[in-house]
Amino acid sequence: MSKKIVVIGELQQGELRKVSYETIAAAKQVDANAEIIALVMGDGDLQKSANEMIQYGADRAITVAHANLSNYTSEGYGQVIMEIMQDVNPSAIIMGHTSIGKDVTPKIASRLELGLISDAVAIEKEDDQVVFTRPIYSGKAFEKKVIKDDGLLFATIRPNNISALQCDVSRTGDITVKDMDVKDLRTIVKEVIRKKTEGVDLSEAKIVIAGGRGVKSAEGFKVLYELAELLGGAVGASRGACDADYCDYSLQIGQTGKVVTPDLYIAVGISGAIQHMAGMSNSKVIVAINSDAEANIFNMADYGIVGDLFEVLPLLIKEMKVEGALIS
Ligand code: FAD
């Protein structure tokens, strides 16, 4: 009998987060022959999301809908995941290393006395053992980890590092609607007040334009938004920029902010403090724009432009607006 791997389809405002699809690809890397079962939980009709998980490679899906799952709570999600684990008896569980993944997985791991490998960026097989690679020391080094003996593989994966499989809309699979009473929650979400975030989700963006204190004002960020819109990217920021109130803290990248791994990271007016680099050092290509040729960010950048960002960015935008200059 083939082994079973449970992957979590994480909803954000009713839509699956991209990392949900990446968990399916990760499950295939763990065991290409395992049956992949997607768990989607929330409130209302989850059929569409369950179907999407199957189209991205899951063999079947289980949905759990309950009013107490309309907003995330570690207790609610924890109850569901633990019950599904009991029903399915999987050999592995994989979830995105998102705010939810970071919060709920340690709780389950400690409750069930399981090992947990968090924030994996790569998965390999070595002598039949599944080896997870994860960044340590704020991304300055990597460690390889395995779960001891035959223990259940429990891992979270960093968004944007393991490519999702191709979506195949002709794929079908069983969808089980599990009736479950999610109860006895000790915390209740009374209201969710969403920050107004514009455009693409920062943690999953392929292109990030991040501004620092050098941008000088909230007004100065407008040109970054213009470039981001043109490139289909997201705007981020250093803590310097957030502390100065040029933008919201939800945009902060770094040790105490978000960790991003886009294909292209453009650091604008950011000096390159170690705490900032902790959140972006694994970006595939880093471009720095800074008026100070000695700025530390140039030590990490693949391409650097020494100059005034208020001169450089309009020129870049102008060039990119030239027909055919944009890379699709
Ligand atoms: P600055 O260091 O002031 O750099 C501004 C840069 O803009 C300079 O290099 C300057 O040359 C350039 N510049 C100025 N004008 C222009 C212009 N016209 N054109 C082009 N370039 C220009 N920081 C984070 O970012 N993220 C974190 O998560 C984080 N966590 C932290 C946690 C702790 C415990 C501590 C102690 C600090 C943390 N910090 C974090 C803060 C960090 O140490 C730096 O203070 C911060 O990153 C600096 O932000 P900055 O690069 O925007 O500002």
Coordinates of C-alpha atoms and ligand atoms in Angstrom, one line a residue:
M1 CA 0.0 0.0 0.0
S2 CA 1.4 3.4 -0.9
K3 CA 2.2 5.9 1.7
K4 CA 0.1 9.0 2.2
I5 CA 1.2 12.6 2.5
V6 CA -1.1 15.3 3.7
V7 CA -0.5 18.8 2.3
I8 CA -2.4 21.9 3.6
G9 CA -4.2 24.2 1.1
E10 CA -4.0 27.5 2.9
L11 CA -6.7 30.0 2.1
Q12 CA -6.3 33.7 2.2
Q13 CA -9.5 35.7 1.8
G14 CA -11.1 32.7 0.1
E15 CA -8.3 32.0 -2.4
L16 CA -5.5 29.4 -2.1
R17 CA -2.1 30.8 -1.4
K18 CA 0.5 29.9 -4.1
V19 CA 2.6 28.1 -1.5
S20 CA -0.3 25.5 -1.2
Y21 CA 0.5 24.3 -4.7
E22 CA 4.2 24.2 -3.8
T23 CA 3.5 21.8 -0.9
I24 CA 2.2 19.3 -3.5
A25 CA 5.5 19.5 -5.4
A26 CA 7.3 19.1 -2.2
A27 CA 5.3 16.0 -1.3
K28 CA 6.3 14.5 -4.6
Q29 CA 9.9 15.2 -3.8
V30 CA 9.5 13.5 -0.5
D31 CA 7.9 10.4 -2.0
A32 CA 7.0 10.3 -5.7
N33 CA 4.8 7.2 -5.1
A34 CA 2.8 8.5 -2.2
E35 CA -0.8 9.3 -2.4
I36 CA -1.1 13.1 -1.9
I37 CA -4.1 14.2 0.1
A38 CA -4.9 17.9 0.2
L39 CA -6.6 19.3 3.3
V40 CA -8.5 22.5 2.8
M41 CA -10.3 24.1 5.7
G42 CA -12.3 27.2 6.1
D43 CA -15.9 28.3 6.0
G44 CA -18.4 27.9 3.1
D45 CA -17.9 26.1 -0.1
L46 CA -14.3 24.8 -0.4
Q47 CA -15.0 22.6 -3.5
K48 CA -13.2 25.0 -5.9
S49 CA -10.1 25.2 -3.8
A50 CA -10.1 21.4 -3.3
N51 CA -10.3 21.0 -7.1
E52 CA -7.5 23.4 -7.6
M53 CA -5.3 21.4 -5.3
I54 CA -6.1 18.3 -7.4
Q55 CA -5.3 20.2 -10.6
Y56 CA -1.9 21.0 -9.2
G57 CA -1.1 17.4 -8.5
A58 CA -2.9 16.2 -5.3
D59 CA -4.6 12.8 -5.7
R60 CA -7.6 13.6 -3.6
A61 CA -8.8 16.2 -1.2
I62 CA -10.5 16.5 2.1
T63 CA -12.5 19.7 3.0
V64 CA -13.5 20.7 6.5
A65 CA -15.9 23.7 6.6
H66 CA -17.0 25.2 9.8
A67 CA -18.0 28.7 11.0
N68 CA -15.2 28.4 13.6
L69 CA -12.7 28.1 10.7
S70 CA -13.7 31.3 9.0
N71 CA -10.8 33.0 10.6
Y72 CA -7.5 31.3 11.5
T73 CA -7.0 30.2 15.1
S74 CA -4.3 27.8 16.1
E75 CA -6.8 25.8 18.1
G76 CA -9.3 25.5 15.3
Y77 CA -6.8 24.6 12.6
G78 CA -4.9 22.4 15.1
Q79 CA -8.0 20.4 15.9
V80 CA -8.7 19.8 12.2
I81 CA -5.2 18.8 11.3
M82 CA -4.8 16.5 14.2
E83 CA -8.1 14.7 13.5
I84 CA -7.3 14.3 9.8
M85 CA -3.9 12.9 10.8
Q86 CA -5.7 10.3 12.9
D87 CA -8.1 9.5 10.0
V88 CA -5.4 9.3 7.3
N89 CA -2.4 8.1 9.2
P90 CA 0.0 9.9 6.8
S91 CA 3.8 9.3 6.6
A92 CA 4.3 13.1 6.1
I93 CA 2.6 16.4 6.5
I94 CA 3.7 19.5 4.6
M95 CA 2.5 23.1 5.0
G96 CA 3.7 26.5 3.8
H97 CA 6.0 28.4 6.1
T98 CA 3.5 31.3 6.3
S99 CA 2.4 33.1 9.4
I100 CA -0.2 30.4 9.8
G101 CA 2.2 27.6 9.2
K102 CA 4.7 29.1 11.6
D103 CA 2.0 29.4 14.3
V104 CA 0.1 26.1 14.0
T105 CA 2.8 23.5 13.3
P106 CA 4.9 23.8 16.5
K107 CA 1.7 23.5 18.5
I108 CA 0.8 20.2 16.7
A109 CA 4.4 19.0 16.9
S110 CA 4.6 19.5 20.6
R111 CA 1.1 18.1 21.2
L112 CA 2.0 14.9 19.3
E113 CA 5.6 14.8 20.3
L114 CA 6.8 15.0 16.7
G115 CA 9.9 16.4 15.2
L116 CA 9.3 19.4 12.9
I117 CA 11.6 20.8 10.2
S118 CA 10.5 24.3 9.5
D119 CA 11.3 26.7 6.6
A120 CA 12.7 24.2 4.2
V121 CA 14.0 25.6 0.9
A122 CA 15.0 22.3 -0.7
I123 CA 14.3 18.6 -0.4
E124 CA 16.6 15.8 -1.6
K125 CA 16.9 12.1 -1.2
E126 CA 20.2 10.7 0.2
D127 CA 20.4 6.9 0.7
D128 CA 16.7 6.7 0.9
Q129 CA 16.5 9.3 3.5
V130 CA 14.6 12.6 3.0
V131 CA 17.0 15.5 3.6
F132 CA 15.5 19.0 4.1
T133 CA 17.7 22.1 3.6
R134 CA 16.9 25.2 5.6
P135 CA 18.6 28.5 6.1
I136 CA 20.1 29.4 9.5
Y137 CA 21.9 32.4 11.0
S138 CA 19.6 34.8 9.1
G139 CA 20.3 33.1 5.8
K140 CA 24.1 33.2 6.1
A141 CA 24.4 29.4 6.2
F142 CA 22.2 26.4 5.4
E143 CA 21.8 23.2 7.4
K144 CA 20.5 19.9 6.3
K145 CA 18.1 18.0 8.5
V146 CA 16.4 14.6 8.6
I147 CA 13.7 13.3 10.8
K148 CA 15.1 10.4 12.9
D149 CA 14.3 6.8 12.2
D150 CA 10.9 6.2 10.8
G151 CA 9.2 9.2 12.4
L152 CA 6.5 11.1 10.6
L153 CA 8.0 13.8 8.3
F154 CA 6.5 17.1 9.4
A155 CA 7.8 20.1 7.6
T156 CA 7.0 23.6 6.5
I157 CA 8.4 25.0 3.2
R158 CA 9.4 28.5 2.5
P159 CA 7.2 30.1 -0.2
N160 CA 8.8 30.6 -3.7
N161 CA 11.5 28.0 -3.3
I162 CA 10.0 24.7 -4.5
S163 CA 8.3 25.2 -7.8
A164 CA 4.7 24.1 -8.1
L165 CA 3.8 21.5 -10.6
Q166 CA 2.1 22.5 -13.8
C167 CA -1.6 23.0 -13.4
D168 CA -3.6 20.4 -15.3
V169 CA -7.3 21.3 -15.4
S170 CA -8.3 17.9 -16.7
R171 CA -7.1 16.2 -13.5
T172 CA -9.8 14.9 -11.2
G173 CA -9.9 13.2 -7.8
D174 CA -12.1 12.4 -4.9
I175 CA -13.2 15.2 -2.7
T176 CA -14.3 14.1 0.8
V177 CA -16.4 16.6 2.7
K178 CA -15.6 15.9 6.3
D179 CA -18.2 16.8 8.8
M180 CA -16.4 18.0 12.0
D181 CA -17.4 20.0 15.0
V182 CA -14.7 22.5 15.6
K183 CA -15.3 23.5 19.2
D184 CA -14.1 24.6 22.6
L185 CA -12.0 27.4 21.1
R186 CA -10.5 29.5 23.8
T187 CA -9.9 32.4 21.5
I188 CA -12.4 33.9 19.2
V189 CA -11.6 36.3 16.4
K190 CA -14.1 39.2 16.8
E191 CA -13.1 41.2 13.8
V192 CA -10.3 41.2 11.2
I193 CA -9.1 44.7 10.2
R194 CA -7.1 44.2 7.0
K195 CA -4.3 46.6 6.2
K196 CA -4.7 48.0 2.8
T197 CA -2.0 46.3 0.8
E198 CA -1.7 47.1 -2.8
G199 CA -1.1 44.6 -5.6
V200 CA 0.9 41.4 -5.3
D201 CA 1.4 39.5 -2.0
L202 CA 4.9 40.5 -0.8
S203 CA 5.9 37.0 0.6
E204 CA 5.1 35.3 -2.7
A205 CA 6.1 38.0 -5.2
K206 CA 8.5 37.1 -7.9
I207 CA 9.7 40.7 -8.1
V208 CA 10.1 42.9 -5.0
I209 CA 11.0 46.6 -5.1
A210 CA 12.0 47.6 -1.5
G211 CA 12.6 51.1 -0.3
G212 CA 14.7 52.3 2.6
R213 CA 15.2 55.5 4.6
G214 CA 16.9 56.9 1.4
V215 CA 13.4 57.2 -0.2
K216 CA 12.9 60.0 2.3
S217 CA 9.1 60.2 2.5
A218 CA 5.8 58.3 2.0
E219 CA 5.5 60.5 -1.1
G220 CA 8.9 59.1 -2.3
F221 CA 7.5 55.6 -2.3
K222 CA 5.1 56.5 -5.1
V223 CA 7.8 55.9 -7.7
L224 CA 8.5 52.5 -6.2
Y225 CA 4.8 51.6 -6.6
E226 CA 4.9 52.8 -10.2
L227 CA 7.9 50.5 -10.9
A228 CA 6.3 47.6 -9.1
E229 CA 3.1 47.9 -11.0
L230 CA 5.0 48.0 -14.3
L231 CA 6.9 44.8 -13.4
G232 CA 4.0 43.0 -11.7
G233 CA 6.0 43.1 -8.4
A234 CA 5.3 44.0 -4.8
V235 CA 6.7 46.9 -2.8
G236 CA 8.6 46.1 0.4
A237 CA 10.6 48.2 2.8
S238 CA 13.4 48.3 5.3
R239 CA 12.7 48.9 9.0
G240 CA 14.3 52.3 8.6
A241 CA 11.6 53.3 6.2
C242 CA 8.8 51.8 8.4
D243 CA 10.2 53.5 11.5
A244 CA 10.2 56.8 9.7
D245 CA 6.6 56.2 8.8
Y246 CA 7.1 56.2 5.1
C247 CA 5.1 53.0 4.9
D248 CA 3.3 50.4 6.9
Y249 CA 5.2 47.8 9.0
S250 CA 3.4 45.0 7.0
L251 CA 6.0 45.9 4.3
Q252 CA 9.0 45.4 6.5
I253 CA 11.5 42.8 5.2
G254 CA 14.2 41.4 7.5
Q255 CA 15.0 39.6 10.7
T256 CA 12.0 41.1 12.4
G257 CA 9.9 41.4 9.3
K258 CA 9.0 39.2 6.3
V259 CA 11.4 36.8 4.6
V260 CA 11.2 37.0 0.8
T261 CA 12.9 35.0 -1.9
P262 CA 11.8 36.6 -5.2
D263 CA 13.5 36.1 -8.5
L264 CA 14.4 39.8 -8.5
Y265 CA 14.9 42.1 -5.5
I266 CA 15.6 45.8 -6.1
A267 CA 16.8 47.5 -3.0
V268 CA 16.3 51.3 -3.3
G269 CA 18.0 53.6 -0.8
I270 CA 18.7 50.7 1.6
S271 CA 22.1 50.6 3.3
G272 CA 22.2 46.8 3.7
A273 CA 22.1 46.3 7.5
I274 CA 22.5 42.6 8.5
Q275 CA 19.0 42.6 10.0
H276 CA 17.6 43.6 6.6
M277 CA 19.7 41.1 4.6
A278 CA 18.3 38.4 6.8
G279 CA 15.0 38.8 5.0
M280 CA 16.2 39.0 1.4
S281 CA 19.6 37.4 1.0
N282 CA 18.2 34.3 -0.7
S283 CA 16.7 36.4 -3.5
K284 CA 17.8 35.0 -6.9
V285 CA 19.0 38.3 -8.4
I286 CA 19.7 41.4 -6.2
V287 CA 19.9 44.9 -7.7
A288 CA 20.9 47.8 -5.4
I289 CA 20.4 51.5 -6.1
N290 CA 22.2 53.7 -3.6
S291 CA 23.9 57.1 -3.8
D292 CA 26.7 55.8 -1.5
A293 CA 29.2 53.6 -3.4
E294 CA 30.4 52.2 0.0
A295 CA 26.9 51.0 1.1
N296 CA 27.0 47.5 2.4
I297 CA 24.1 46.4 0.2
F298 CA 26.6 46.5 -2.8
N299 CA 28.5 43.6 -1.2
M300 CA 25.5 41.4 -1.6
A301 CA 24.1 42.8 -4.9
D302 CA 24.5 41.1 -8.2
Y303 CA 24.1 44.5 -10.0
G304 CA 24.6 47.9 -8.5
I305 CA 23.7 51.4 -9.6
V306 CA 25.4 54.2 -7.7
G307 CA 23.2 57.2 -8.0
D308 CA 20.3 59.2 -6.7
L309 CA 17.2 57.0 -6.7
F310 CA 15.0 59.9 -7.7
E311 CA 17.0 60.1 -10.9
V312 CA 17.6 56.4 -11.5
L313 CA 14.1 55.1 -10.9
P314 CA 12.3 57.5 -13.4
L315 CA 14.9 56.6 -16.0
L316 CA 14.3 52.9 -15.3
I317 CA 10.6 53.4 -15.6
K318 CA 11.0 55.3 -18.8
E319 CA 13.1 52.6 -20.3
M320 CA 10.6 49.9 -19.2
K321 CA 7.7 51.7 -20.7
V322 CA 9.4 51.6 -24.1
E323 CA 7.5 49.0 -26.1
G324 CA 9.1 45.6 -25.9
A325 CA 11.5 46.4 -23.1
L326 CA 9.5 44.5 -20.5
I327 CA 10.4 40.9 -19.9
S328 CA 7.3 38.8 -19.6
Ligands
FAD1 P1 19.8 53.6 6.4 O1 20.7 52.6 7.1 O2 19.6 54.9 7.0 O3 20.2 53.6 4.9 C1 19.6 54.5 3.9 C2 20.4 54.4 2.7 O4 19.8 55.2 1.7 C3 21.9 54.8 2.8 O5 22.7 53.7 2.4 C4 22.0 56.0 1.9 O6 23.2 56.0 1.2 C5 20.9 55.7 0.9 N1 20.4 56.9 0.3 C6 20.0 58.1 0.8 N2 19.5 59.0 -0.1 C7 19.6 58.3 -1.3 C8 19.2 58.7 -2.6 N3 18.6 59.9 -2.9 N4 19.4 57.8 -3.6 C9 19.9 56.6 -3.3 N5 20.2 56.2 -2.1 C10 20.1 57.0 -1.1 N6 16.0 46.4 9.5 C11 15.3 45.9 8.5 O7 15.3 46.4 7.4 N7 14.5 44.8 8.7 C12 14.4 44.2 9.9 O8 13.7 43.2 10.1 C13 15.2 44.7 11.0 N8 15.2 44.1 12.2 C14 16.0 44.6 13.2 C15 16.1 43.9 14.4 C16 16.9 44.4 15.4 C17 16.9 43.7 16.7 C18 17.6 45.6 15.2 C19 18.6 46.1 16.3 C20 17.6 46.2 14.0 C21 16.7 45.8 13.0 N9 16.7 46.4 11.8 C22 16.0 45.9 10.8 C23 17.2 47.8 11.6 C24 18.6 47.8 10.8 O9 19.6 47.6 11.7 C25 18.8 49.1 10.0 O10 18.7 50.1 11.0 C26 17.8 49.4 8.9 O11 17.7 48.2 8.1 C27 18.2 50.6 8.1 O12 17.3 50.9 7.2 P2 17.7 51.6 5.8 O13 18.8 50.8 5.1 O14 16.5 51.9 5.1 O15 18.3 53.0 6.4

